[in-house]
Amino acid sequence: MKSYTLLRLIILVTMVVVAVLFIGLLHVGLDREGYAARMLLDRRSTSYPMTVQNIMWVVFFIGAGELLVRIILTAKERGQLSAGYLPEDPHAMLHAKNLIPVYQRAAQAAQEGHFLPRLIQRVILLFQSTKATDQAHSLLNSSLDLFMHELELGYNMLRYIMWLIPSLGFIGTVKGISDALDVTGAANPQSATLLSDVTKSLAVAFDTTLLALLMASVLLLVMHIIQGREESTLNRSGQYCLDHLISRLHVGN
C-alpha cells in the first residue's frame, strides 16, 4: 500500500511537470494570433498564462497520470495469474497439509495488496478452520464482490476529474460571456470594431467548453478500457481460484 501511494505521488508530480512543458511547447509552436493558440491556450487573454485552458491542461494531465497508475496496477495484477501460486496439474488434489506452503506464499504476496494472493489466503484460511468446501466457495464469491467494489472506489479521483474538466470549461464560457458584455458596455456603440471585439470574446468563451468536452471524452474512453481490463483480470483471478483451488479441495486423509 505504501508503494502504491508513493507511485501515485511520483506520477502526479511527473504529470504536472509534463503539463507545464506541454503548455510551453504550445506557447512556442503556435502563432499567437492563430485559432489554435486561442482555443488551446487563450493567448490573447490579459491574464495569460493563468487562463482557464491552461488550468484544464494541468488537470487533464493529472487525470492521465491517474490512468497511468491504473495501467501499472492492472499489469501487476495480470502478472499474478502466471505466478504459479497453485498446482495446475488437472489430476492434483489439495489436502489440508498441502495448503500450508501455498498459504504462506500467498500471505506474503498479499501484503502488496494483489487480488489473487488475497483470494487464495482467505479461502485457505477458512478451509483450514472449517474443512467445508461449500463455505470456501461462498467466501470466494463474497470476496470477488468486495474486490469489485474496491476497484470502483479506485476510480473516484478519475470520476471527479471527469466532472472537473467540463466544469472548468463552463466556467471559461461564463467568463468569456462576461468579458463580452464588459466590452459591449464600455465601447462606443458607433465603433466599427464593436461587433468584432464582442464576437472574439464569445468565441473564446465557447472554445473553453469545446476543449473541455474533448479532454473529458478522451479520458473517459481510456478509463472505460482500463476499467474493463481490471475487471477482466479480477474475473480471471476468481476463475483461477475456482479451477485450481476450490474444485480440488479434499477433506479426507
Short mmCIF file of C-alpha atoms in Angstrom, two decimals:
data_model
loop_
_atom_site.label_atom_id
_atom_site.label_comp_id
_atom_site.label_asym_id
_atom_site.label_seq_id
_atom_site.Cartn_x
_atom_site.Cartn_y
_atom_site.Cartn_z
CA MET A 1 0.00 0.00 0.00
CA LYS A 2 2.86 2.39 0.78
CA SER A 3 4.42 1.63 -2.60
CA TYR A 4 1.08 2.39 -4.28
CA THR A 5 0.84 5.79 -2.55
CA LEU A 6 4.43 6.60 -3.49
CA LEU A 7 3.79 5.57 -7.09
CA ARG A 8 0.77 7.89 -7.31
CA LEU A 9 2.75 10.78 -5.82
CA ILE A 10 5.66 10.31 -8.22
CA ILE A 11 3.36 10.11 -11.25
CA LEU A 12 1.36 13.13 -10.03
CA VAL A 13 4.47 15.32 -9.81
CA THR A 14 5.74 13.99 -13.13
CA MET A 15 2.48 14.71 -14.96
CA VAL A 16 2.28 18.25 -13.59
CA VAL A 17 5.79 18.87 -14.95
CA VAL A 18 4.78 17.30 -18.29
CA ALA A 19 1.71 19.56 -18.40
CA VAL A 20 3.84 22.66 -17.90
CA LEU A 21 6.26 21.53 -20.61
CA PHE A 22 3.37 20.77 -22.96
CA ILE A 23 1.89 24.24 -22.42
CA GLY A 24 5.31 25.76 -23.03
CA LEU A 25 5.65 23.77 -26.26
CA LEU A 26 2.27 25.03 -27.47
CA HIS A 27 3.27 28.56 -26.48
CA VAL A 28 6.39 28.41 -28.61
CA GLY A 29 4.97 26.45 -31.53
CA LEU A 30 1.63 28.18 -32.12
CA ASP A 31 1.01 31.51 -33.77
CA ARG A 32 -0.24 33.94 -31.14
CA GLU A 33 -2.97 35.26 -33.43
CA GLY A 34 -3.99 31.85 -34.77
CA TYR A 35 -7.14 29.91 -33.93
CA ALA A 36 -5.21 27.04 -32.32
CA ALA A 37 -3.48 29.36 -29.84
CA ARG A 38 -6.80 30.98 -29.00
CA MET A 39 -8.61 27.68 -28.48
CA LEU A 40 -5.87 25.72 -26.72
CA LEU A 41 -4.24 28.47 -24.64
CA ASP A 42 -6.29 31.68 -24.92
CA ARG A 43 -3.06 33.52 -25.78
CA ARG A 44 -4.77 36.88 -26.24
CA SER A 45 -6.17 36.94 -22.70
CA THR A 46 -4.91 39.69 -20.42
CA SER A 47 -4.46 37.12 -17.65
CA TYR A 48 -2.28 34.79 -19.76
CA PRO A 49 -0.70 32.36 -18.80
CA MET A 50 -3.23 31.99 -15.97
CA THR A 51 -6.08 31.06 -18.29
CA VAL A 52 -8.86 28.52 -17.94
CA GLN A 53 -7.40 26.49 -20.81
CA ASN A 54 -4.01 26.16 -19.13
CA ILE A 55 -5.64 25.05 -15.87
CA MET A 56 -7.63 22.49 -17.86
CA TRP A 57 -4.43 21.15 -19.42
CA VAL A 58 -2.87 20.63 -15.99
CA VAL A 59 -5.99 18.82 -14.74
CA PHE A 60 -6.08 16.75 -17.94
CA PHE A 61 -2.52 15.53 -17.44
CA ILE A 62 -3.22 14.77 -13.78
CA GLY A 63 -6.12 12.60 -14.98
CA ALA A 64 -3.79 10.94 -17.50
CA GLY A 65 -1.43 10.22 -14.61
CA GLU A 66 -4.23 8.54 -12.67
CA LEU A 67 -4.94 6.39 -15.72
CA LEU A 68 -1.24 5.51 -15.92
CA VAL A 69 -1.36 4.34 -12.29
CA ARG A 70 -4.33 2.09 -13.10
CA ILE A 71 -2.49 0.68 -16.14
CA ILE A 72 0.56 -0.18 -14.00
CA LEU A 73 -1.58 -1.80 -11.30
CA THR A 74 -3.53 -3.78 -13.89
CA ALA A 75 -0.29 -5.09 -15.41
CA LYS A 76 0.88 -6.20 -11.96
CA GLU A 77 -2.43 -7.93 -11.27
CA ARG A 78 -2.29 -9.77 -14.59
CA GLY A 79 1.25 -10.86 -13.75
CA GLN A 80 -0.06 -12.57 -10.61
CA LEU A 81 -2.01 -15.01 -12.77
CA SER A 82 1.26 -16.51 -14.02
CA ALA A 83 2.97 -16.56 -10.61
CA GLY A 84 2.07 -20.23 -10.05
CA TYR A 85 0.59 -19.95 -6.57
CA LEU A 86 -1.41 -23.17 -7.02
CA PRO A 87 -0.54 -26.53 -8.62
CA GLU A 88 -2.06 -26.62 -12.08
CA ASP A 89 -1.92 -30.40 -12.59
CA PRO A 90 -5.51 -31.31 -13.59
CA HIS A 91 -5.30 -34.51 -11.51
CA ALA A 92 -3.87 -32.94 -8.33
CA MET A 93 -5.98 -32.83 -5.17
CA LEU A 94 -5.28 -30.39 -2.35
CA HIS A 95 -5.34 -31.69 1.21
CA ALA A 96 -5.11 -29.52 4.31
CA LYS A 97 -1.43 -30.32 4.82
CA ASN A 98 -0.62 -29.44 1.19
CA LEU A 99 -2.10 -25.97 1.64
CA ILE A 100 0.37 -24.76 4.28
CA PRO A 101 3.21 -23.71 1.89
CA VAL A 102 0.64 -22.32 -0.56
CA TYR A 103 -0.89 -20.22 2.21
CA GLN A 104 2.49 -18.95 3.39
CA ARG A 105 3.47 -17.81 -0.09
CA ALA A 106 0.08 -16.22 -0.77
CA ALA A 107 0.08 -14.45 2.61
CA GLN A 108 3.46 -12.91 1.85
CA ALA A 109 2.35 -11.69 -1.58
CA ALA A 110 -1.00 -10.47 -0.21
CA GLN A 111 0.82 -7.78 1.77
CA GLU A 112 1.31 -5.91 -1.51
CA GLY A 113 -2.49 -5.81 -1.99
CA HIS A 114 -2.81 -8.01 -5.07
CA PHE A 115 -6.20 -9.63 -5.56
CA LEU A 116 -5.18 -13.19 -6.40
CA PRO A 117 -2.99 -13.94 -3.34
CA ARG A 118 -5.58 -12.29 -1.10
CA LEU A 119 -8.26 -14.59 -2.52
CA ILE A 120 -6.07 -17.66 -2.03
CA GLN A 121 -5.17 -16.62 1.50
CA ARG A 122 -8.80 -16.10 2.54
CA VAL A 123 -10.08 -19.34 1.03
CA ILE A 124 -7.31 -21.49 2.52
CA LEU A 125 -7.68 -19.89 5.95
CA LEU A 126 -11.41 -20.62 6.01
CA PHE A 127 -10.98 -24.16 4.68
CA GLN A 128 -8.32 -24.97 7.27
CA SER A 129 -10.68 -23.94 10.06
CA THR A 130 -13.97 -25.38 8.74
CA LYS A 131 -12.98 -28.14 6.27
CA ALA A 132 -16.09 -27.12 4.30
CA THR A 133 -15.68 -26.61 0.56
CA ASP A 134 -19.12 -25.01 0.18
CA GLN A 135 -18.18 -22.29 2.67
CA ALA A 136 -14.90 -21.75 0.86
CA HIS A 137 -16.83 -21.31 -2.39
CA SER A 138 -19.19 -18.80 -0.77
CA LEU A 139 -16.24 -16.87 0.63
CA LEU A 140 -14.69 -16.71 -2.83
CA ASN A 141 -17.86 -15.20 -4.29
CA SER A 142 -18.19 -12.70 -1.45
CA SER A 143 -14.54 -11.68 -1.79
CA LEU A 144 -14.92 -11.14 -5.53
CA ASP A 145 -17.87 -8.82 -4.88
CA LEU A 146 -15.85 -6.87 -2.33
CA PHE A 147 -12.86 -6.59 -4.64
CA MET A 148 -15.10 -5.40 -7.47
CA HIS A 149 -16.34 -2.64 -5.16
CA GLU A 150 -12.71 -1.89 -4.28
CA LEU A 151 -11.98 -1.44 -7.98
CA GLU A 152 -14.86 1.01 -8.28
CA LEU A 153 -13.53 3.06 -5.35
CA GLY A 154 -10.14 3.26 -7.07
CA TYR A 155 -11.73 5.35 -9.83
CA ASN A 156 -13.23 8.01 -7.55
CA MET A 157 -10.50 10.56 -8.26
CA LEU A 158 -10.78 9.96 -12.01
CA ARG A 159 -14.54 10.45 -11.89
CA TYR A 160 -14.02 13.74 -10.08
CA ILE A 161 -11.55 14.84 -12.78
CA MET A 162 -14.10 13.86 -15.45
CA TRP A 163 -16.55 16.21 -13.74
CA LEU A 164 -14.00 18.96 -13.05
CA ILE A 165 -12.77 19.42 -16.63
CA PRO A 166 -16.23 20.17 -18.15
CA SER A 167 -16.97 22.37 -15.14
CA LEU A 168 -13.84 24.40 -15.86
CA GLY A 169 -14.95 24.64 -19.47
CA PHE A 170 -18.32 26.06 -18.43
CA ILE A 171 -16.59 28.48 -16.07
CA GLY A 172 -14.49 29.68 -19.01
CA THR A 173 -17.66 30.10 -21.06
CA VAL A 174 -19.33 32.19 -18.37
CA LYS A 175 -16.17 34.29 -18.01
CA GLY A 176 -16.00 34.82 -21.78
CA ILE A 177 -19.62 35.92 -21.96
CA SER A 178 -18.99 38.28 -19.04
CA ASP A 179 -15.97 39.74 -20.86
CA ALA A 180 -18.06 40.17 -23.99
CA LEU A 181 -20.69 42.09 -22.02
CA ASP A 182 -17.97 44.29 -20.50
CA VAL A 183 -16.65 45.07 -23.97
CA THR A 184 -20.15 45.90 -25.16
CA GLY A 185 -20.88 48.15 -22.18
CA ALA A 186 -17.60 50.06 -22.35
CA ALA A 187 -17.37 50.51 -26.12
CA ASN A 188 -18.79 53.26 -28.25
CA PRO A 189 -21.98 51.97 -29.89
CA GLN A 190 -20.89 53.65 -33.12
CA SER A 191 -17.49 51.89 -33.13
CA ALA A 192 -16.76 49.93 -36.28
CA THR A 193 -14.85 47.26 -34.31
CA LEU A 194 -17.52 46.68 -31.65
CA LEU A 195 -19.04 43.64 -33.32
CA SER A 196 -15.63 42.14 -33.99
CA ASP A 197 -14.48 42.59 -30.37
CA VAL A 198 -17.66 41.06 -28.98
CA THR A 199 -17.58 38.03 -31.27
CA LYS A 200 -13.92 37.38 -30.40
CA SER A 201 -14.76 37.29 -26.69
CA LEU A 202 -17.72 34.99 -27.33
CA ALA A 203 -15.56 32.69 -29.50
CA VAL A 204 -13.07 32.26 -26.66
CA ALA A 205 -15.97 31.58 -24.30
CA PHE A 206 -17.29 28.66 -26.31
CA ASP A 207 -13.80 27.37 -27.16
CA THR A 208 -13.23 26.51 -23.48
CA THR A 209 -16.32 24.32 -23.39
CA LEU A 210 -15.38 22.59 -26.63
CA LEU A 211 -11.85 21.88 -25.42
CA ALA A 212 -13.12 20.64 -22.06
CA LEU A 213 -15.56 18.21 -23.66
CA LEU A 214 -12.83 16.85 -25.94
CA MET A 215 -10.47 16.34 -22.99
CA ALA A 216 -13.13 14.62 -20.89
CA SER A 217 -14.13 12.39 -23.81
CA VAL A 218 -10.55 11.16 -24.29
CA LEU A 219 -10.05 10.44 -20.58
CA LEU A 220 -13.44 8.73 -20.32
CA LEU A 221 -12.72 6.43 -23.26
CA VAL A 222 -9.34 5.36 -21.87
CA MET A 223 -10.82 4.95 -18.38
CA HIS A 224 -13.51 2.55 -19.61
CA ILE A 225 -10.92 0.49 -21.49
CA ILE A 226 -8.65 0.21 -18.45
CA GLN A 227 -11.51 -0.49 -16.07
CA GLY A 228 -12.70 -3.27 -18.35
CA ARG A 229 -9.23 -4.82 -18.29
CA GLU A 230 -9.10 -4.58 -14.50
CA GLU A 231 -12.49 -6.23 -14.09
CA SER A 232 -11.48 -8.93 -16.57
CA THR A 233 -8.30 -9.58 -14.58
CA LEU A 234 -10.29 -9.88 -11.35
CA ASN A 235 -12.69 -12.33 -13.01
CA ARG A 236 -9.75 -14.40 -14.25
CA SER A 237 -8.33 -14.42 -10.72
CA GLY A 238 -11.62 -15.77 -9.41
CA GLN A 239 -11.72 -18.38 -12.17
CA TYR A 240 -8.14 -19.38 -11.34
CA CYS A 241 -9.07 -19.95 -7.69
CA LEU A 242 -12.18 -21.85 -8.68
CA ASP A 243 -10.36 -24.16 -11.10
CA HIS A 244 -7.16 -24.79 -9.16
CA LEU A 245 -8.23 -24.41 -5.53
CA ILE A 246 -11.96 -24.67 -4.77
CA SER A 247 -12.63 -27.60 -7.12
CA ARG A 248 -9.61 -29.53 -5.82
CA LEU A 249 -10.05 -29.17 -2.08
CA HIS A 250 -10.20 -32.59 -0.44
CA VAL A 251 -11.38 -33.11 3.11
CA GLY A 252 -10.38 -36.76 3.56
CA ASN A 253 -7.00 -38.19 4.57
#
